[in-house]
């Protein structure tokens, strides 16, 4: 994918399977939004092979569109409409695409309950708080019971409780509805909680991919070992922490105290990978 | 398609109700009506040259044509530009058949707004009561004239709305439209203008709409104030027809091009530009 003379994305290669939650993680300008917009069929790519639900998004028809849900970063649309009115209206477009195993659209009252907006059903959208507006965006994204849901920074502006409820909702979507979810986030904690698989993007490339555990393991020399010896504190980063500690005891035996072995957190892994990627780009 | 049409109708209905309950919008509909009433009051006592009929009646009917053109072109363009700026259009794009539903809804809304603009000037009819005449022939004329009025203006409004990136630039469009009002025989019979200006006016729908409405709602004696002393129905039908066909032929391509370029980042970029402008 190139954008003007500058190539923005290269080497983005991944597959998501049904019911999986895939998280795109990366700093600003890494290419997360570009990637997601290509997959949503909102942006055309200059090269590459892309299939979403078996269809090239660049030529996806309305039937394909009905199977996709989209939640973008900042919606301000339909501000004069009432919450229930808009969900009812937009849901109407999906009725023709209802199938035996997937009844479309999601009944409005049930949907309002699911996203926690039952109390705001009659509210004008312009009067919603930031977090409520975001929930409405999510509700609109899933009103057609999508098989594939794209979420671009879904929890920006959520308080911790709303964030937790949102995470429960995502789990419900993947477990009960078998929806495949692709979401972008800055929030490492969120990525770790939600993702079956995390892809780290930096400089328009996927620099690493896997579950949070796998990612941590992938980054060599990241396990931190701390101990005290003769009243002094030592810190060492070891690739193979087990054999390092074994060696430590063999050499110093009883002199070792206060041992701590800390595998690197996702945050450390992430920082290291992004720094490496940005360093190599320069 | 019937289903999408119904959704579009419902959408237009909801938005029509919204605009009628928004004070600012209602004021926007009332203001031209008040200005027009003022003009009609000032015109009391004048007659159309060569007739006994009040000039106010001529102006009243012609201005209905003007209001229809302004609604069809300007209002349509403004709605589209606004909806592009706030992401409503992108939402339509993200919904199956959403774009068709959106455009049908917008057409219903603009037609509604146009009818409302005409209804609020109706009190003016009492000021010029003596000059109006409406019969079966007039009703038949309206039957083909009103749809043509919408068809010849709305596609161009939609295209203009899709070409301008922000609502502010769009308001510059008002200048050429007011220019057209000046030369299209709205406030005074076109026969008073120099020949070349008459030629320019006759290229655009506003003149023909005014002419058609005058033929339907004014006494036939007034025909002497028209070019060639004729209502020229065939010409009116042809000219408005040409504008309609051209608009309907061009609009889908232009709108598709616009829709293709809509994306989350495009909406975000426009929003950022709007914010910067406000900051300056």
XYZ file of C-alpha atoms in Angstrom:
562
model
C 0.000 0.000 0.000
C 1.511 3.312 -0.948
C 0.098 6.711 -0.360
C 1.415 9.350 -2.677
C 5.092 8.761 -3.274
C 5.676 7.375 0.218
C 5.027 3.738 0.905
C 2.968 3.543 4.061
C 2.422 -0.142 4.574
C 4.680 -3.000 3.609
C 4.908 -6.530 4.873
C 1.524 -6.558 6.561
C 0.635 -10.205 6.434
C -1.880 -11.869 8.712
C -4.963 -14.046 8.909
C -7.728 -14.011 11.473
C -9.989 -16.978 12.074
C -13.624 -17.047 13.084
C -14.362 -15.853 16.604
C -10.818 -14.651 17.125
C -9.867 -11.290 18.647
C -6.923 -9.788 16.850
C -5.385 -6.624 18.246
C -3.308 -4.208 16.223
C -0.981 -2.437 18.580
C 1.389 0.332 17.668
C 2.397 3.950 18.084
C 0.739 6.793 16.186
C 1.565 6.732 12.507
C 2.392 3.045 12.571
C -0.252 2.289 9.963
C -2.993 0.852 12.179
C -5.779 3.023 10.807
C -4.604 2.642 7.228
C -4.626 -1.129 7.616
C -8.090 -1.172 9.154
C -9.498 1.218 6.520
C -8.240 -1.031 3.725
C -9.900 -4.015 5.390
C -13.152 -2.068 5.856
C -13.156 -1.254 2.147
C -12.914 2.487 2.845
C -9.501 2.951 1.323
C -7.968 1.533 -1.799
C -4.599 -0.125 -1.745
C -1.928 0.097 -4.392
C -0.871 -3.540 -4.123
C -1.308 -6.706 -2.136
C -3.828 -9.466 -1.601
C -6.661 -8.808 0.848
C -9.713 -10.965 1.620
C -12.284 -10.205 4.284
C -14.949 -12.918 4.706
C -13.680 -14.275 1.403
C -14.219 -11.036 -0.509
C -11.791 -8.367 -1.671
C -12.913 -5.263 0.281
C -12.160 -3.060 -2.738
C -15.005 -4.768 -4.590
C -17.219 -5.754 -1.654
C -20.940 -5.404 -2.442
C -23.827 -4.540 -0.114
C -24.272 -8.177 0.909
C -20.668 -8.221 2.083
C -21.131 -4.837 3.745
C -24.043 -6.260 5.747
C -21.750 -8.867 7.306
C -19.229 -6.259 8.482
C -19.429 -3.936 11.466
C -17.376 -0.772 11.701
C -16.585 1.436 14.688
C -14.343 4.343 13.783
C -12.295 6.596 16.031
C -14.474 9.683 16.128
C -18.058 9.783 14.978
C -20.072 12.952 15.339
C -22.835 12.011 12.908
C -26.616 12.095 13.368
C -26.324 14.443 16.349
C -29.978 15.507 16.099
C -31.340 11.956 16.137
C -32.506 10.120 19.224
C -30.604 7.031 20.288
C -33.373 4.480 19.760
C -34.598 6.179 16.590
C -31.182 5.951 14.941
C -30.542 2.340 15.969
C -33.984 1.378 14.726
C -33.404 3.178 11.409
C -29.912 1.809 10.771
C -30.970 -1.665 11.852
C -33.655 -1.553 9.150
C -31.014 -1.709 6.440
C -29.869 -5.114 7.685
C -33.282 -6.820 7.751
C -32.966 -7.894 4.121
C -29.686 -9.637 4.906
C -31.043 -11.729 7.758
C -30.257 -15.451 7.569
C -31.477 -18.490 9.460
C -28.384 -18.669 11.686
C -27.978 -14.915 11.989
C -31.166 -12.946 12.627
C -30.555 -9.351 11.561
C -30.875 -6.740 12.886
C -30.264 -7.048 16.604
C -33.558 -6.088 18.368
C -33.068 -2.486 19.508
C -34.131 -2.882 23.139
C -31.896 -5.878 23.638
C -29.014 -4.068 21.981
C -29.470 -0.994 24.186
C -29.326 -3.318 27.196
C -26.183 -5.022 25.930
C -24.221 -1.792 25.448
C -25.636 -0.177 28.596
C -27.643 2.593 26.963
C -31.129 1.464 28.003
C -31.484 4.629 30.105
C -30.603 6.882 27.169
C -32.974 5.368 24.577
C -34.890 8.620 24.171
C -31.917 10.974 24.450
C -30.775 13.189 21.619
C -27.388 11.959 20.497
C -25.794 15.386 20.864
C -26.596 15.235 24.601
C -24.735 11.966 25.238
C -21.499 12.037 27.223
C -18.284 11.019 25.476
C -18.421 7.493 26.840
C -22.130 7.089 26.022
C -21.532 8.303 22.468
C -18.778 5.728 22.122
C -21.138 2.998 23.314
C -23.676 4.112 20.761
C -20.983 3.845 18.088
C -20.319 0.304 19.219
C -24.077 -0.420 19.202
C -24.341 0.853 15.622
C -21.313 -1.221 14.705
C -22.993 -4.414 15.905
C -26.669 -3.669 15.111
C -26.353 -5.816 11.971
C -24.907 -8.748 13.973
C -21.658 -8.653 12.036
C -19.536 -11.705 11.391
C -16.518 -9.425 11.301
C -16.201 -6.344 13.495
C -13.609 -3.598 13.143
C -12.987 -1.409 16.162
C -10.620 1.552 15.859
C -9.548 2.723 19.340
C -12.901 1.707 20.843
C -12.339 2.588 24.500
C -10.846 6.072 24.264
C -12.672 8.185 26.837
C -14.050 5.225 28.817
C -13.806 5.170 32.581
C -12.473 1.938 34.089
C -15.954 0.530 34.665
C -17.118 1.265 31.127
C -13.897 -0.236 29.832
C -14.497 -3.411 31.786
C -18.085 -3.632 30.505
C -16.801 -3.127 26.994
C -14.338 -5.974 27.414
C -17.175 -8.203 28.580
C -19.143 -7.193 25.514
C -16.279 -8.124 23.197
C -16.016 -11.508 24.867
C -19.744 -12.011 24.473
C -19.501 -11.127 20.786
C -16.761 -13.627 20.130
C -18.123 -16.408 22.344
C -21.870 -16.168 21.738
C -22.048 -14.473 18.349
C -18.846 -15.989 16.948
C -17.867 -12.580 15.656
C -14.305 -12.106 14.538
C -12.934 -8.896 15.999
C -10.080 -6.754 14.794
C -9.313 -3.845 17.038
C -6.618 -1.218 17.258
C -5.473 0.251 20.515
C -2.704 2.141 22.249
C -3.610 0.490 25.493
C -1.332 -2.425 26.253
C -3.408 -3.573 29.155
C -6.457 -3.725 26.934
C -4.550 -5.640 24.264
C -3.407 -8.154 26.836
C -6.924 -8.644 28.242
C -8.757 -8.977 24.956
C -6.425 -10.382 22.379
C -6.144 -13.944 21.242
C -3.367 -12.596 19.108
C -1.512 -9.287 19.091
C 0.156 -7.793 16.046
C 2.615 -5.018 16.752
C 2.863 -2.468 13.978
C 5.679 0.022 13.704
C 6.724 2.072 10.722
C 4.119 0.415 8.494
C 5.333 -3.125 9.167
C 4.307 -5.939 11.479
C 7.314 -6.225 13.733
C 5.941 -9.032 15.874
C 2.860 -11.167 16.295
C 1.503 -13.736 18.702
C -0.248 -14.059 22.034
C 0.936 -11.780 24.833
C 2.996 -14.672 26.284
C 4.506 -15.592 22.964
C 5.465 -12.011 22.319
C 7.196 -11.741 25.654
C 9.139 -14.905 24.927
C 10.030 -13.754 21.453
C 12.008 -10.831 22.749
C 15.373 -12.227 23.713
C 17.193 -11.263 26.921
C 14.183 -9.745 28.496
C 13.873 -11.696 31.727
C 15.134 -9.593 34.564
C 16.936 -11.215 37.475
C 17.599 -9.233 40.665
C 19.407 -10.426 43.741
C 21.522 -9.232 46.645
C 24.981 -10.482 47.466
C 27.153 -9.248 50.322
C 24.664 -6.456 50.962
C 24.828 -5.204 47.374
C 22.013 -5.197 44.873
C 22.479 -6.734 41.395
C 20.337 -6.604 38.268
C 20.893 -8.749 35.217
C 18.870 -9.401 32.061
C 19.056 -13.000 30.977
C 17.811 -14.837 27.887
C 17.654 -18.131 29.763
C 16.858 -17.057 33.282
C 16.700 -20.610 34.669
C 20.242 -21.562 33.742
C 21.516 -18.143 34.777
C 20.036 -18.548 38.252
C 21.332 -22.114 38.491
C 24.828 -20.820 37.679
C 24.434 -18.044 40.200
C 23.702 -20.497 43.025
C 26.459 -22.897 41.974
C 28.958 -20.075 42.096
C 27.869 -18.181 45.212
C 25.516 -20.545 47.025
C 24.413 -19.147 50.378
C 25.654 -15.644 49.604
C 22.676 -15.017 47.292
C 19.573 -13.377 48.804
C 16.454 -11.452 47.821
C 16.151 -13.212 44.473
C 13.574 -11.864 42.007
C 12.981 -13.273 38.530
C 10.673 -11.110 36.470
C 9.665 -12.103 32.952
C 9.274 -8.980 30.819
C 5.812 -7.478 30.717
C 3.991 -6.836 27.477
C 4.834 -3.194 27.927
C 8.552 -3.825 27.985
C 8.296 -6.157 25.035
C 6.317 -3.599 23.130
C 8.682 -0.737 23.881
C 11.666 -2.801 22.854
C 10.105 -3.963 19.578
C 8.944 -0.496 18.620
C 12.322 1.043 19.453
C 14.083 -1.591 17.385
C 11.755 -1.065 14.432
C 12.092 2.686 14.538
C 15.856 2.410 14.928
C 16.193 0.184 11.875
C 14.008 2.488 9.822
C 16.382 5.375 10.383
C -35.325 -1.483 -3.912
C -38.788 -0.828 -2.553
C -37.363 -1.582 0.895
C -34.513 0.939 0.528
C -36.991 3.480 -0.764
C -39.121 3.043 2.357
C -36.050 3.426 4.565
C -35.123 6.579 2.687
C -38.643 7.967 3.092
C -38.568 7.240 6.816
C -35.181 8.896 7.059
C -36.397 11.995 5.250
C -39.440 12.120 7.524
C -37.361 11.992 10.700
C -35.004 14.706 9.479
C -37.892 16.868 8.334
C -39.402 16.671 11.801
C -36.017 17.557 13.283
C -35.567 20.630 11.140
C -39.074 21.821 11.972
C -38.362 21.592 15.688
C -35.026 23.408 15.469
C -35.420 27.115 16.157
C -32.510 28.201 14.002
C -33.816 26.275 10.989
C -37.349 27.605 11.393
C -35.965 31.135 11.557
C -34.132 30.384 8.300
C -37.459 29.511 6.644
C -39.300 32.502 8.102
C -36.734 35.174 7.253
C -37.128 35.089 3.446
C -40.889 35.015 3.932
C -40.764 38.166 6.050
C -38.483 39.920 3.529
C -40.826 38.937 0.740
C -43.862 40.220 2.622
C -42.058 43.528 3.165
C -41.324 43.770 -0.546
C -44.946 42.999 -1.414
C -46.162 45.730 0.914
C -43.828 48.217 -0.774
C -45.133 47.116 -4.178
C -48.758 47.864 -3.349
C -50.235 50.166 -5.931
C -47.793 49.231 -8.711
C -49.041 47.170 -11.600
C -47.250 45.032 -14.154
C -46.541 47.385 -17.121
C -49.200 47.092 -19.782
C -51.730 45.399 -17.478
C -54.075 46.174 -14.590
C -52.656 43.371 -12.485
C -50.684 44.031 -9.304
C -46.904 43.772 -9.646
C -46.959 42.115 -6.212
C -48.817 39.106 -7.614
C -46.154 38.689 -10.296
C -43.372 38.919 -7.707
C -45.103 36.612 -5.243
C -45.503 33.787 -7.740
C -42.051 34.232 -9.277
C -40.408 34.138 -5.865
C -41.868 30.664 -5.283
C -39.684 29.597 -8.202
C -36.699 31.327 -6.642
C -37.258 29.616 -3.275
C -37.515 26.220 -4.955
C -34.203 26.726 -6.740
C -32.495 27.935 -3.569
C -33.794 24.922 -1.632
C -32.942 22.450 -4.382
C -29.426 23.715 -4.973
C -28.190 25.503 -1.866
C -29.975 23.549 0.849
C -29.084 20.259 -0.807
C -25.439 21.286 -1.201
C -25.225 22.484 2.391
C -26.730 19.309 3.808
C -24.309 17.187 1.835
C -21.273 19.223 2.838
C -22.376 19.171 6.464
C -22.997 15.445 6.420
C -19.613 14.857 4.906
C -17.967 16.936 7.599
C -19.597 15.191 10.542
C -19.344 11.649 9.166
C -23.041 11.041 8.439
C -22.124 10.175 4.867
C -19.414 7.788 5.962
C -21.956 6.124 8.234
C -24.211 5.683 5.224
C -21.309 4.138 3.371
C -20.677 1.707 6.228
C -24.309 0.519 6.111
C -25.588 -1.881 3.435
C -27.628 0.135 0.880
C -26.995 3.083 3.191
C -25.904 5.451 0.444
C -29.123 4.956 -1.547
C -31.187 5.351 1.593
C -29.261 8.476 2.465
C -29.793 10.142 -0.926
C -33.493 9.277 -1.025
C -33.855 10.620 2.510
C -32.050 13.811 1.606
C -34.233 14.331 -1.473
C -37.357 13.882 0.641
C -35.985 16.340 3.186
C -35.094 18.963 0.578
C -38.423 18.588 -1.200
C -40.103 18.999 2.180
C -38.021 22.047 3.042
C -38.801 23.513 -0.362
C -42.542 23.021 0.115
C -42.297 24.529 3.590
C -40.395 27.563 2.269
C -43.224 28.079 -0.192
C -45.933 27.522 2.439
C -44.578 30.138 4.834
C -44.745 32.834 2.157
C -48.414 31.965 1.541
C -49.674 34.781 3.800
C -48.265 36.967 1.029
C -51.004 35.568 -1.191
C -53.574 37.535 0.816
C -51.696 40.753 0.167
C -51.955 40.137 -3.575
C -55.213 38.166 -3.482
C -56.740 39.994 -6.393
C -53.954 39.070 -8.798
C -53.968 35.283 -8.375
C -55.906 32.877 -10.545
C -55.750 29.109 -10.247
C -57.738 26.710 -12.430
C -57.646 23.163 -13.774
C -55.166 24.069 -16.509
C -52.947 25.627 -13.867
C -53.180 22.496 -11.734
C -52.139 20.379 -14.699
C -49.120 22.641 -15.282
C -48.058 22.243 -11.645
C -48.342 18.488 -12.030
C -45.378 18.352 -14.396
C -43.654 21.526 -13.279
C -43.113 20.653 -9.605
C -41.333 17.304 -10.208
C -39.191 18.971 -12.874
C -38.385 21.739 -10.424
C -36.877 19.204 -8.023
C -35.228 17.056 -10.670
C -33.546 19.979 -12.396
C -32.059 21.409 -9.199
C -31.379 18.704 -6.583
C -28.812 16.660 -8.545
C -26.774 19.831 -9.057
C -27.107 20.739 -5.404
C -25.849 17.287 -4.460
C -22.927 17.537 -6.871
C -21.937 20.984 -5.626
C -22.150 19.721 -2.058
C -19.826 16.874 -2.914
C -17.296 19.142 -4.628
C -16.906 21.677 -1.826
C -15.026 20.442 1.167
C -16.541 22.758 3.724
C -19.761 24.542 4.429
C -18.196 27.992 4.577
C -16.829 28.008 1.036
C -20.178 26.719 -0.071
C -21.956 29.859 1.084
C -20.095 31.723 -1.703
C -22.479 29.890 -4.028
C -25.181 32.232 -2.829
C -23.593 35.064 -4.875
C -24.187 33.593 -8.350
C -27.631 32.448 -7.216
C -28.561 35.993 -6.150
C -27.175 37.170 -9.491
C -29.583 34.773 -11.199
C -32.447 36.038 -9.070
C -31.654 39.547 -10.306
C -31.839 38.655 -13.995
C -34.528 35.935 -13.995
C -37.552 38.220 -13.825
C -38.377 37.381 -10.208
C -38.906 40.842 -8.761
C -39.634 42.580 -12.049
C -40.692 41.282 -15.493
C -37.728 40.047 -17.513
C -38.848 42.105 -20.518
C -37.402 45.185 -18.787
C -33.867 43.765 -19.072
C -31.392 44.190 -21.951
C -31.516 41.398 -24.530
C -28.196 39.740 -23.669
C -29.150 39.421 -19.974
C -32.458 37.885 -21.027
C -30.400 35.380 -23.023
C -28.252 34.489 -19.995
C -31.288 34.131 -17.705
C -32.958 31.772 -20.147
C -30.080 29.310 -19.843
C -30.932 28.528 -16.203
C -33.861 26.752 -14.523
C -34.803 29.666 -12.287
C -36.291 31.715 -15.094
C -38.218 28.771 -16.504
C -39.567 27.775 -13.104
C -40.776 31.305 -12.490
C -42.367 31.389 -15.939
C -44.096 28.037 -15.411
C -45.445 29.086 -12.028
C -46.684 32.405 -13.393
C -48.520 30.570 -16.170
C -50.182 28.330 -13.590
C -51.070 30.853 -10.901
C -51.593 34.213 -12.631
C -54.298 35.480 -15.009
C -53.616 34.842 -18.676
C -53.725 38.578 -19.359
C -50.258 38.777 -17.796
C -48.742 36.942 -20.724
C -48.040 40.330 -22.323
C -45.294 40.844 -19.723
C -43.466 37.721 -20.925
C -40.932 37.307 -23.705
C -42.680 36.683 -27.029
C -46.054 37.248 -25.313
C -46.259 33.506 -24.664
C -46.079 31.133 -21.654
C -43.847 28.866 -23.771
C -44.813 25.613 -22.021
C -42.974 23.400 -24.470
C -39.766 25.392 -24.078
C -40.146 25.325 -20.296
C -40.625 21.571 -20.309
C -37.628 21.094 -22.605
C -35.258 23.396 -20.740
C -36.085 21.958 -17.308
C -35.999 18.486 -18.872
C -32.491 19.067 -20.230
C -31.270 20.258 -16.824
C -32.899 17.221 -15.172
C -31.412 14.720 -17.593
C -27.970 16.334 -17.360
C -28.144 16.361 -13.567
C -29.350 12.785 -13.266
C -26.707 11.624 -15.749
C -23.805 13.385 -14.044
C -24.728 13.095 -10.374
C -24.253 9.334 -9.807
C -20.674 9.439 -11.097
C -19.746 12.547 -9.135
C -21.372 11.226 -5.970
C -19.736 7.826 -6.331
C -16.363 9.499 -6.660
C -17.050 11.479 -3.516
C -18.237 8.374 -1.643
C -15.181 6.402 -2.668
C -12.936 8.962 -1.052
C -14.785 8.968 2.272
C -12.923 7.261 5.083
C -12.418 7.721 8.776
C -9.148 9.540 8.259
C -10.676 11.801 5.589
C -13.417 12.826 8.018
C -10.863 13.313 10.796
C -8.646 15.457 8.544
C -11.575 17.692 7.568
C -12.510 18.042 11.189
C -8.970 19.039 12.065
C -8.958 21.690 9.343
C -12.277 23.040 10.602
C -10.842 23.258 14.124
C -7.738 25.100 12.891
C -9.902 27.613 11.066
C -11.855 28.271 14.212
C -8.633 28.702 16.170
C -7.261 31.346 13.795
